[in-house]
PDB file of C-alpha atoms in Angstrom:
ATOM      1  CA  MET A   1     -22.063  11.661  -1.773  1.00 86.00           C
ATOM      2  CA  PRO A   2     -19.298  13.002   0.507  1.00 97.00           C
ATOM      3  CA  ILE A   3     -16.300  14.260  -1.506  1.00 98.00           C
ATOM      4  CA  ALA A   4     -13.327  15.824   0.274  1.00 98.00           C
ATOM      5  CA  THR A   5     -10.259  17.542  -1.177  1.00 98.00           C
ATOM      6  CA  LEU A   6      -7.129  16.363   0.627  1.00 98.00           C
ATOM      7  CA  THR A   7      -4.799  19.348   0.568  1.00 97.00           C
ATOM      8  CA  ASP A   8      -2.108  17.496   2.528  1.00 97.00           C
ATOM      9  CA  ARG A   9      -1.524  15.139  -0.413  1.00 98.00           C
ATOM     10  CA  THR A  10       0.517  15.699  -3.564  1.00 98.00           C
ATOM     11  CA  VAL A  11       1.249  13.805  -6.780  1.00 98.00           C
ATOM     12  CA  LEU A  12       4.552  12.591  -8.208  1.00 98.00           C
ATOM     13  CA  GLU A  13       5.040  11.047 -11.613  1.00 98.00           C
ATOM     14  CA  VAL A  14       7.436   8.200 -12.346  1.00 98.00           C
ATOM     15  CA  THR A  15       8.511   7.940 -15.981  1.00 98.00           C
ATOM     16  CA  GLY A  16      11.052   6.038 -18.063  1.00 98.00           C
ATOM     17  CA  GLU A  17      11.139   2.570 -19.560  1.00 97.00           C
ATOM     18  CA  ASP A  18      12.591   1.038 -16.368  1.00 98.00           C
ATOM     19  CA  ARG A  19      10.003   2.561 -14.010  1.00 98.00           C
ATOM     20  CA  LEU A  20       8.314  -0.742 -13.110  1.00 97.00           C
ATOM     21  CA  ALA A  21      11.515  -2.699 -12.540  1.00 96.00           C
ATOM     22  CA  PHE A  22      12.971   0.225 -10.596  1.00 97.00           C
ATOM     23  CA  LEU A  23      10.102   0.468  -8.104  1.00 98.00           C
ATOM     24  CA  GLN A  24       9.594  -3.300  -7.948  1.00 97.00           C
ATOM     25  CA  GLY A  25      12.886  -3.754  -6.117  1.00 96.00           C
ATOM     26  CA  LEU A  26      12.289  -0.917  -3.682  1.00 98.00           C
ATOM     27  CA  ILE A  27       8.697  -0.841  -2.405  1.00 98.00           C
ATOM     28  CA  SER A  28       6.505  -3.279  -0.495  1.00 98.00           C
ATOM     29  CA  ASN A  29       3.883  -4.146  -3.099  1.00 98.00           C
ATOM     30  CA  ASP A  30       3.841  -5.612  -6.609  1.00 98.00           C
ATOM     31  CA  VAL A  31       4.013  -2.724  -9.078  1.00 97.00           C
ATOM     32  CA  THR A  32       3.595  -5.093 -12.009  1.00 95.00           C
ATOM     33  CA  ALA A  33       0.134  -6.101 -10.772  1.00 91.00           C
ATOM     34  CA  ILE A  34      -1.740  -2.774 -10.981  1.00 95.00           C
ATOM     35  CA  PRO A  35      -4.915  -3.470 -12.987  1.00 90.00           C
ATOM     36  CA  PRO A  36      -6.331  -0.771 -15.296  1.00 89.00           C
ATOM     37  CA  GLY A  37      -8.563   1.610 -13.364  1.00 91.00           C
ATOM     38  CA  GLN A  38      -7.251   0.407 -10.011  1.00 96.00           C
ATOM     39  CA  ALA A  39      -4.740   1.686  -7.473  1.00 98.00           C
ATOM     40  CA  LEU A  40      -2.023   0.002  -5.422  1.00 98.00           C
ATOM     41  CA  TRP A  41      -1.072   0.914  -1.851  1.00 98.00           C
ATOM     42  CA  ALA A  42       2.583   0.440  -0.965  1.00 98.00           C
ATOM     43  CA  ALA A  43       5.335   1.661   1.327  1.00 98.00           C
ATOM     44  CA  LEU A  44       8.981   2.614   1.152  1.00 98.00           C
ATOM     45  CA  LEU A  45      11.072   1.136   3.960  1.00 98.00           C
ATOM     46  CA  THR A  46      14.561   1.466   5.338  1.00 97.00           C
ATOM     47  CA  PRO A  47      16.890  -1.502   4.726  1.00 96.00           C
ATOM     48  CA  GLN A  48      16.000  -2.522   8.305  1.00 96.00           C
ATOM     49  CA  GLY A  49      12.298  -2.759   7.386  1.00 97.00           C
ATOM     50  CA  LYS A  50      11.105   0.444   9.058  1.00 98.00           C
ATOM     51  CA  TRP A  51       8.507   2.733   7.492  1.00 98.00           C
ATOM     52  CA  LEU A  52       9.562   5.898   5.637  1.00 98.00           C
ATOM     53  CA  ALA A  53       6.519   6.757   3.503  1.00 98.00           C
ATOM     54  CA  ASP A  54       3.448   5.160   1.963  1.00 98.00           C
ATOM     55  CA  PHE A  55       1.562   6.067  -1.187  1.00 98.00           C
ATOM     56  CA  PHE A  56      -1.040   5.079  -3.765  1.00 98.00           C
ATOM     57  CA  LEU A  57       0.118   4.180  -7.283  1.00 98.00           C
ATOM     58  CA  THR A  58      -1.900   4.206 -10.499  1.00 97.00           C
ATOM     59  CA  ALA A  59      -0.604   3.175 -13.903  1.00 96.00           C
ATOM     60  CA  GLU A  60      -0.950   5.130 -17.129  1.00 95.00           C
ATOM     61  CA  PRO A  61       0.435   4.058 -20.522  1.00 94.00           C
ATOM     62  CA  ASP A  62       3.661   6.034 -20.189  1.00 95.00           C
ATOM     63  CA  ARG A  63       3.981   6.746 -16.477  1.00 97.00           C
ATOM     64  CA  LEU A  64       2.999   5.913 -12.911  1.00 98.00           C
ATOM     65  CA  LEU A  65       1.261   8.436 -10.694  1.00 98.00           C
ATOM     66  CA  MET A  66       2.239   8.351  -7.024  1.00 98.00           C
ATOM     67  CA  GLU A  67      -0.141  10.012  -4.578  1.00 98.00           C
ATOM     68  CA  VAL A  68       1.785  10.718  -1.389  1.00 98.00           C
ATOM     69  CA  GLU A  69       1.701  12.818   1.761  1.00 98.00           C
ATOM     70  CA  ALA A  70       2.901  16.274   0.709  1.00 98.00           C
ATOM     71  CA  GLY A  71       5.320  16.600   3.597  1.00 97.00           C
ATOM     72  CA  LEU A  72       7.027  13.327   2.660  1.00 98.00           C
ATOM     73  CA  ALA A  73       7.127  13.763  -1.122  1.00 98.00           C
ATOM     74  CA  GLU A  74      10.630  15.201  -1.435  1.00 97.00           C
ATOM     75  CA  THR A  75      12.085  12.731   1.049  1.00 96.00           C
ATOM     76  CA  ALA A  76      10.461   9.765  -0.687  1.00 97.00           C
ATOM     77  CA  MET A  77      11.634  10.933  -4.090  1.00 97.00           C
ATOM     78  CA  ALA A  78      15.196  11.523  -2.907  1.00 97.00           C
ATOM     79  CA  ARG A  79      15.361   8.141  -1.157  1.00 97.00           C
ATOM     80  CA  LEU A  80      14.091   6.299  -4.221  1.00 97.00           C
ATOM     81  CA  LEU A  81      16.384   8.079  -6.655  1.00 97.00           C
ATOM     82  CA  ARG A  82      19.414   7.104  -4.580  1.00 96.00           C
ATOM     83  CA  PHE A  83      19.019   3.710  -6.195  1.00 96.00           C
ATOM     84  CA  LYS A  84      18.551   4.899  -9.757  1.00 94.00           C
ATOM     85  CA  LEU A  85      22.077   3.963 -10.880  1.00 93.00           C
ATOM     86  CA  ARG A  86      21.754   3.287 -14.617  1.00 94.00           C
ATOM     87  CA  SER A  87      17.994   2.730 -14.592  1.00 95.00           C
ATOM     88  CA  LYS A  88      16.087   4.720 -17.184  1.00 97.00           C
ATOM     89  CA  VAL A  89      13.688   6.353 -14.760  1.00 98.00           C
ATOM     90  CA  ALA A  90      12.792   9.882 -13.661  1.00 98.00           C
ATOM     91  CA  MET A  91      10.577  11.341 -10.933  1.00 98.00           C
ATOM     92  CA  ALA A  92       9.003  14.778 -10.613  1.00 97.00           C
ATOM     93  CA  ARG A  93       6.292  16.532  -8.646  1.00 97.00           C
ATOM     94  CA  LEU A  94       3.208  17.370 -10.722  1.00 97.00           C
ATOM     95  CA  GLU A  95       1.812  20.853 -10.272  1.00 95.00           C
ATOM     96  CA  GLY A  96      -1.869  21.642 -10.666  1.00 96.00           C
ATOM     97  CA  PHE A  97      -3.174  18.244  -9.520  1.00 97.00           C
ATOM     98  CA  SER A  98      -5.635  17.741  -6.672  1.00 97.00           C
ATOM     99  CA  VAL A  99      -6.288  14.626  -4.596  1.00 98.00           C
ATOM    100  CA  GLN A 100      -9.858  13.903  -3.556  1.00 98.00           C
ATOM    101  CA  ALA A 101     -11.509  11.127  -1.570  1.00 98.00           C
ATOM    102  CA  GLY A 102     -15.140  10.101  -1.568  1.00 98.00           C
ATOM    103  CA  TRP A 103     -17.220   7.441   0.132  1.00 98.00           C
ATOM    104  CA  GLY A 104     -20.754   6.118   0.371  1.00 92.00           C
ATOM    105  CA  GLU A 105     -21.422   5.667  -3.359  1.00 88.00           C
ATOM    106  CA  ALA A 106     -19.792   4.244  -6.483  1.00 88.00           C
ATOM    107  CA  PRO A 107     -16.686   6.108  -7.705  1.00 91.00           C
ATOM    108  CA  PRO A 108     -17.088   8.724 -10.456  1.00 94.00           C
ATOM    109  CA  ALA A 109     -15.286   8.505 -13.785  1.00 93.00           C
ATOM    110  CA  GLY A 110     -11.521   8.592 -13.378  1.00 94.00           C
ATOM    111  CA  ALA A 111     -11.528   7.628  -9.701  1.00 97.00           C
ATOM    112  CA  THR A 112     -10.075   4.397  -8.325  1.00 97.00           C
ATOM    113  CA  PRO A 113     -11.470   2.317  -5.458  1.00 97.00           C
ATOM    114  CA  ASP A 114      -9.389   2.634  -2.317  1.00 98.00           C
ATOM    115  CA  PRO A 115      -7.262  -0.544  -2.502  1.00 98.00           C
ATOM    116  CA  ARG A 116      -7.078  -0.925   1.269  1.00 98.00           C
ATOM    117  CA  LEU A 117     -10.728  -1.488   2.098  1.00 98.00           C
ATOM    118  CA  ALA A 118     -13.959  -1.344   0.088  1.00 97.00           C
ATOM    119  CA  GLU A 119     -15.675   0.687   2.812  1.00 97.00           C
ATOM    120  CA  ALA A 120     -12.992   3.372   2.507  1.00 98.00           C
ATOM    121  CA  GLY A 121     -14.519   4.553  -0.784  1.00 98.00           C
ATOM    122  CA  TRP A 122     -12.474   5.925  -3.674  1.00 98.00           C
ATOM    123  CA  ARG A 123      -9.652   8.322  -4.511  1.00 98.00           C
ATOM    124  CA  LEU A 124      -9.243  10.713  -7.416  1.00 98.00           C
ATOM    125  CA  VAL A 125      -6.081  12.366  -8.773  1.00 97.00           C
ATOM    126  CA  THR A 126      -7.199  15.091 -11.120  1.00 97.00           C
ATOM    127  CA  GLU A 127      -6.506  18.458 -12.695  1.00 97.00           C
ATOM    128  CA  ARG A 128     -10.249  19.158 -12.602  1.00 96.00           C
ATOM    129  CA  PRO A 129     -11.444  18.490  -9.060  1.00 97.00           C
ATOM    130  CA  LEU A 130     -15.068  17.737  -8.329  1.00 97.00           C
ATOM    131  CA  PRO A 131     -17.037  20.139  -6.110  1.00 97.00           C
ATOM    132  CA  ALA A 132     -16.238  19.282  -2.506  1.00 97.00           C
ATOM    133  CA  THR A 133     -19.255  18.295  -0.417  1.00 97.00           C
ATOM    134  CA  ALA A 134     -17.288  17.383   2.719  1.00 98.00           C
ATOM    135  CA  SER A 135     -14.212  18.648   4.539  1.00 98.00           C
ATOM    136  CA  ALA A 136     -10.855  16.974   5.031  1.00 97.00           C
ATOM    137  CA  GLU A 137     -11.877  16.652   8.684  1.00 97.00           C
ATOM    138  CA  ASP A 138     -14.970  14.703   7.628  1.00 98.00           C
ATOM    139  CA  TYR A 139     -12.764  12.311   5.690  1.00 98.00           C
ATOM    140  CA  ASP A 140     -10.486  12.020   8.714  1.00 98.00           C
ATOM    141  CA  VAL A 141     -13.400  10.902  10.894  1.00 97.00           C
ATOM    142  CA  HIS A 142     -14.409   8.411   8.191  1.00 98.00           C
ATOM    143  CA  ARG A 143     -10.970   6.795   7.910  1.00 98.00           C
ATOM    144  CA  LEU A 144     -10.502   6.800  11.707  1.00 98.00           C
ATOM    145  CA  ALA A 145     -13.762   4.888  12.114  1.00 97.00           C
ATOM    146  CA  LEU A 146     -12.365   2.261   9.738  1.00 98.00           C
ATOM    147  CA  GLY A 147      -8.975   2.154  11.457  1.00 98.00           C
ATOM    148  CA  LEU A 148      -6.946   3.244   8.417  1.00 98.00           C
ATOM    149  CA  PRO A 149      -3.492   4.712   9.140  1.00 98.00           C
ATOM    150  CA  ASP A 150      -2.606   8.158   7.804  1.00 98.00           C
ATOM    151  CA  GLY A 151       1.109   8.338   7.088  1.00 98.00           C
ATOM    152  CA  SER A 152       3.251  10.334   9.497  1.00 98.00           C
ATOM    153  CA  ARG A 153       0.263  11.191  11.675  1.00 98.00           C
ATOM    154  CA  ASP A 154       0.050   7.540  12.710  1.00 98.00           C
ATOM    155  CA  MET A 155       3.482   6.110  11.948  1.00 98.00           C
ATOM    156  CA  GLN A 156       6.989   7.076  12.961  1.00 97.00           C
ATOM    157  CA  ALA A 157       9.708   7.327  10.314  1.00 97.00           C
ATOM    158  CA  GLU A 158      12.470   4.747  10.783  1.00 97.00           C
ATOM    159  CA  GLN A 159      10.599   3.181  13.724  1.00 97.00           C
ATOM    160  CA  SER A 160       7.191   1.844  12.633  1.00 97.00           C
ATOM    161  CA  THR A 161       6.809  -1.529  10.954  1.00 97.00           C
ATOM    162  CA  LEU A 162       4.225  -2.347   8.305  1.00 97.00           C
ATOM    163  CA  LEU A 163       2.577  -5.234  10.142  1.00 97.00           C
ATOM    164  CA  GLU A 164       1.841  -3.250  13.294  1.00 97.00           C
ATOM    165  CA  ALA A 165       0.089  -0.661  11.082  1.00 98.00           C
ATOM    166  CA  GLY A 166      -2.137  -3.150   9.238  1.00 97.00           C
ATOM    167  CA  PHE A 167      -0.401  -3.214   5.854  1.00 98.00           C
ATOM    168  CA  ASP A 168      -0.839  -6.983   5.615  1.00 97.00           C
ATOM    169  CA  GLU A 169      -4.628  -7.034   6.025  1.00 98.00           C
ATOM    170  CA  LEU A 170      -5.017  -3.776   4.060  1.00 98.00           C
ATOM    171  CA  HIS A 171      -3.243  -5.129   0.973  1.00 98.00           C
ATOM    172  CA  GLY A 172      -0.130  -2.979   1.251  1.00 98.00           C
ATOM    173  CA  VAL A 173       2.401  -5.843   1.105  1.00 98.00           C
ATOM    174  CA  SER A 174       3.064  -8.524  -1.502  1.00 97.00           C
ATOM    175  CA  TRP A 175       4.354 -11.824  -0.089  1.00 96.00           C
ATOM    176  CA  THR A 176       5.064 -13.279  -3.540  1.00 95.00           C
ATOM    177  CA  LYS A 177       6.912 -10.560  -5.488  1.00 93.00           C
ATOM    178  CA  GLY A 178      10.393 -11.329  -4.211  1.00 90.00           C
ATOM    179  CA  CYS A 179      12.966  -9.038  -2.672  1.00 94.00           C
ATOM    180  CA  TYR A 180      12.535  -5.330  -1.983  1.00 97.00           C
ATOM    181  CA  MET A 181      14.178  -2.967   0.444  1.00 96.00           C
ATOM    182  CA  GLY A 182      13.209  -4.010   3.997  1.00 96.00           C
ATOM    183  CA  GLN A 183      11.625  -7.267   2.845  1.00 96.00           C
ATOM    184  CA  GLU A 184      13.678  -9.560   5.067  1.00 95.00           C
ATOM    185  CA  LEU A 185      12.587  -8.004   8.363  1.00 93.00           C
ATOM    186  CA  THR A 186       8.981  -7.665   7.183  1.00 95.00           C
ATOM    187  CA  ALA A 187       8.799 -11.356   6.278  1.00 95.00           C
ATOM    188  CA  ARG A 188      10.542 -12.454   9.473  1.00 94.00           C
ATOM    189  CA  THR A 189       8.133 -10.383  11.552  1.00 92.00           C
ATOM    190  CA  LYS A 190       5.164 -12.083   9.898  1.00 91.00           C
ATOM    191  CA  TYR A 191       6.314 -15.683   9.870  1.00 90.00           C
ATOM    192  CA  ARG A 192       7.808 -15.665  13.354  1.00 90.00           C
ATOM    193  CA  GLY A 193       4.871 -13.836  14.927  1.00 86.00           C
ATOM    194  CA  LEU A 194       7.004 -10.962  16.177  1.00 86.00           C
ATOM    195  CA  VAL A 195       4.309  -8.256  16.172  1.00 93.00           C
ATOM    196  CA  LYS A 196       3.862  -7.081  19.765  1.00 94.00           C
ATOM    197  CA  ARG A 197       1.872  -3.872  19.194  1.00 97.00           C
ATOM    198  CA  ARG A 198      -0.883  -2.767  16.844  1.00 98.00           C
ATOM    199  CA  LEU A 199      -2.140   0.565  15.588  1.00 98.00           C
ATOM    200  CA  VAL A 200      -5.865   0.466  16.353  1.00 98.00           C
ATOM    201  CA  PRO A 201      -8.830   2.832  16.219  1.00 98.00           C
ATOM    202  CA  VAL A 202     -10.055   4.095  19.575  1.00 98.00           C
ATOM    203  CA  GLU A 203     -12.974   6.059  20.951  1.00 97.00           C
ATOM    204  CA  VAL A 204     -11.950   8.997  23.105  1.00 98.00           C
ATOM    205  CA  GLU A 205     -14.054  10.269  25.981  1.00 97.00           C
ATOM    206  CA  GLY A 206     -12.773  13.681  26.998  1.00 97.00           C
ATOM    207  CA  LEU A 207     -10.272  16.061  25.451  1.00 96.00           C
ATOM    208  CA  MET A 208      -8.360  14.537  22.506  1.00 97.00           C
ATOM    209  CA  PRO A 209      -4.838  13.742  23.749  1.00 97.00           C
ATOM    210  CA  ALA A 210      -1.793  15.027  21.885  1.00 97.00           C
ATOM    211  CA  ARG A 211       0.071  12.767  19.514  1.00 97.00           C
ATOM    212  CA  GLY A 212       2.599  10.743  21.480  1.00 97.00           C
ATOM    213  CA  ALA A 213       0.772  11.019  24.807  1.00 98.00           C
ATOM    214  CA  ALA A 214       1.140   7.888  26.912  1.00 98.00           C
ATOM    215  CA  VAL A 215      -1.804   5.480  27.135  1.00 98.00           C
ATOM    216  CA  THR A 216      -2.003   3.602  30.422  1.00 97.00           C
ATOM    217  CA  ARG A 217      -3.887   0.765  32.066  1.00 95.00           C
ATOM    218  CA  GLU A 218      -4.005   0.885  35.853  1.00 93.00           C
ATOM    219  CA  GLY A 219      -1.037   3.241  35.842  1.00 93.00           C
ATOM    220  CA  VAL A 220       1.137   1.079  33.558  1.00 96.00           C
ATOM    221  CA  GLU A 221       2.036   2.463  30.128  1.00 97.00           C
ATOM    222  CA  VAL A 222       0.674   0.250  27.331  1.00 98.00           C
ATOM    223  CA  GLY A 223       0.999   2.492  24.280  1.00 98.00           C
ATOM    224  CA  GLU A 224       0.645   5.979  22.905  1.00 98.00           C
ATOM    225  CA  MET A 225      -1.824   8.135  21.021  1.00 98.00           C
ATOM    226  CA  ARG A 226      -1.357   8.949  17.369  1.00 98.00           C
ATOM    227  CA  SER A 227      -3.861  10.883  15.212  1.00 98.00           C
ATOM    228  CA  GLY A 228      -7.329  11.971  16.281  1.00 97.00           C
ATOM    229  CA  GLN A 229     -10.403  13.913  15.214  1.00 97.00           C
ATOM    230  CA  GLY A 230     -13.548  14.555  17.213  1.00 94.00           C
ATOM    231  CA  ALA A 231     -14.106  11.560  19.461  1.00 96.00           C
ATOM    232  CA  ARG A 232     -12.124   9.117  17.315  1.00 97.00           C
ATOM    233  CA  GLY A 233      -8.426   8.436  17.208  1.00 98.00           C
ATOM    234  CA  MET A 234      -5.670   5.958  16.546  1.00 98.00           C
ATOM    235  CA  ALA A 235      -3.382   4.536  19.207  1.00 98.00           C
ATOM    236  CA  LEU A 236      -0.387   2.225  19.082  1.00 98.00           C
ATOM    237  CA  LEU A 237      -1.091  -0.359  21.795  1.00 98.00           C
ATOM    238  CA  ARG A 238       0.406  -3.541  23.137  1.00 97.00           C
ATOM    239  CA  LEU A 239      -1.541  -6.620  22.084  1.00 96.00           C
ATOM    240  CA  ALA A 240      -2.458  -7.328  25.704  1.00 93.00           C
ATOM    241  CA  ALA A 241      -4.152  -3.913  25.976  1.00 94.00           C
ATOM    242  CA  LEU A 242      -6.624  -4.102  23.105  1.00 94.00           C
ATOM    243  CA  THR A 243      -9.723  -4.579  25.235  1.00 87.00           C
ATOM    244  CA  GLY A 244     -11.315  -2.693  28.092  1.00 87.00           C
ATOM    245  CA  GLU A 245     -10.909   0.861  29.268  1.00 92.00           C
ATOM    246  CA  LEU A 246      -7.606   2.730  29.086  1.00 97.00           C
ATOM    247  CA  ARG A 247      -6.503   6.203  30.140  1.00 97.00           C
ATOM    248  CA  CYS A 248      -4.583   8.917  28.347  1.00 97.00           C
ATOM    249  CA  GLY A 249      -4.171  11.885  30.626  1.00 94.00           C
ATOM    250  CA  GLU A 250      -7.712  12.831  31.684  1.00 95.00           C
ATOM    251  CA  ALA A 251      -9.313  11.082  28.691  1.00 97.00           C
ATOM    252  CA  VAL A 252     -10.774   7.584  28.656  1.00 98.00           C
ATOM    253  CA  ILE A 253      -9.645   5.482  25.669  1.00 97.00           C
ATOM    254  CA  ARG A 254     -11.606   2.484  24.380  1.00 97.00           C
ATOM    255  CA  PRO A 255     -10.107   0.355  21.588  1.00 97.00           C
ATOM    256  CA  ARG A 256     -12.540  -0.539  18.801  1.00 97.00           C
ATOM    257  CA  ILE A 257     -11.014  -3.385  16.804  1.00 97.00           C
ATOM    258  CA  PRO A 258     -12.302  -3.337  13.191  1.00 97.00           C
ATOM    259  CA  GLY A 259     -13.510  -6.490  11.482  1.00 97.00           C
ATOM    260  CA  TRP A 260     -10.671  -6.504   8.951  1.00 98.00           C
ATOM    261  CA  MET A 261      -7.929  -6.636  11.598  1.00 97.00           C
ATOM    262  CA  LYS A 262      -6.447 -10.065  12.330  1.00 96.00           C
ATOM    263  CA  LEU A 263      -5.098 -10.522  15.818  1.00 93.00           C
ATOM    264  CA  PRO A 264      -3.573 -13.463  17.689  1.00 84.00           C
ATOM    265  CA  GLU A 265      -6.307 -15.462  19.393  1.00 70.00           C
ATOM    266  CA  ALA A 266      -5.132 -14.467  22.852  1.00 50.00           C
ATOM    267  CA  SER A 267      -5.685 -10.792  21.945  1.00 46.00           C
ATOM    268  CA  GLU A 268      -9.188 -11.266  20.572  1.00 41.00           C
ATOM    269  CA  ALA A 269     -10.788 -12.360  23.796  1.00 35.00           C
TER     270      ALA A 269
END
């Protein structure tokens, strides 16, 4: 069973009797609906509905554990605590914890299924990591094949929206929980059909382009590259450019739309 240690992830704890109510009004998913032994995927947005960070949450009797991109941990914590006011809540980074991901077999004790997609496997936040049998690069290839976004490697702070990055289909948004920061724009984007681009997995023939490199069709720019590993990558593309052969510098780019992704009918042909 492949098991990779993700050294670019860290763990925050959220404590205090108001921790659920505090996060419920700030993040995109329903914190009150985390079942025992399960995880929740959610995002923190600007008031204008633009992505700032995303994370996995698990619930323990006296705290929540937040697994987040290490480079975004301090920013996410500071942004959240701006709204603490009189709430009885505290946040801190936990030292000595590792984050691991595995796929291909049932999760071991203490792990939680990846809430985005069953095929993604499982995640483990632990002080006693399991022996790694795969590299972080192996996991990267795995998640790229599934079309799963990876934080700031695939999204742009204060620019990306959740629906273009698949948060709806991947269970990262609650449409029933009520208001949270950025909710109005997120809901309007969904119900008015305002998504014009999607972050999609691509196959790359040639040298992997740099993040941000322009993707073109017949000389016209239709998107840009995001993360990549080996011959797989992610690209943010206009809906009209999700089929056929594209170019990115000297490389040939071919979108590979995963089965979980829901697109307007005109884009599926």
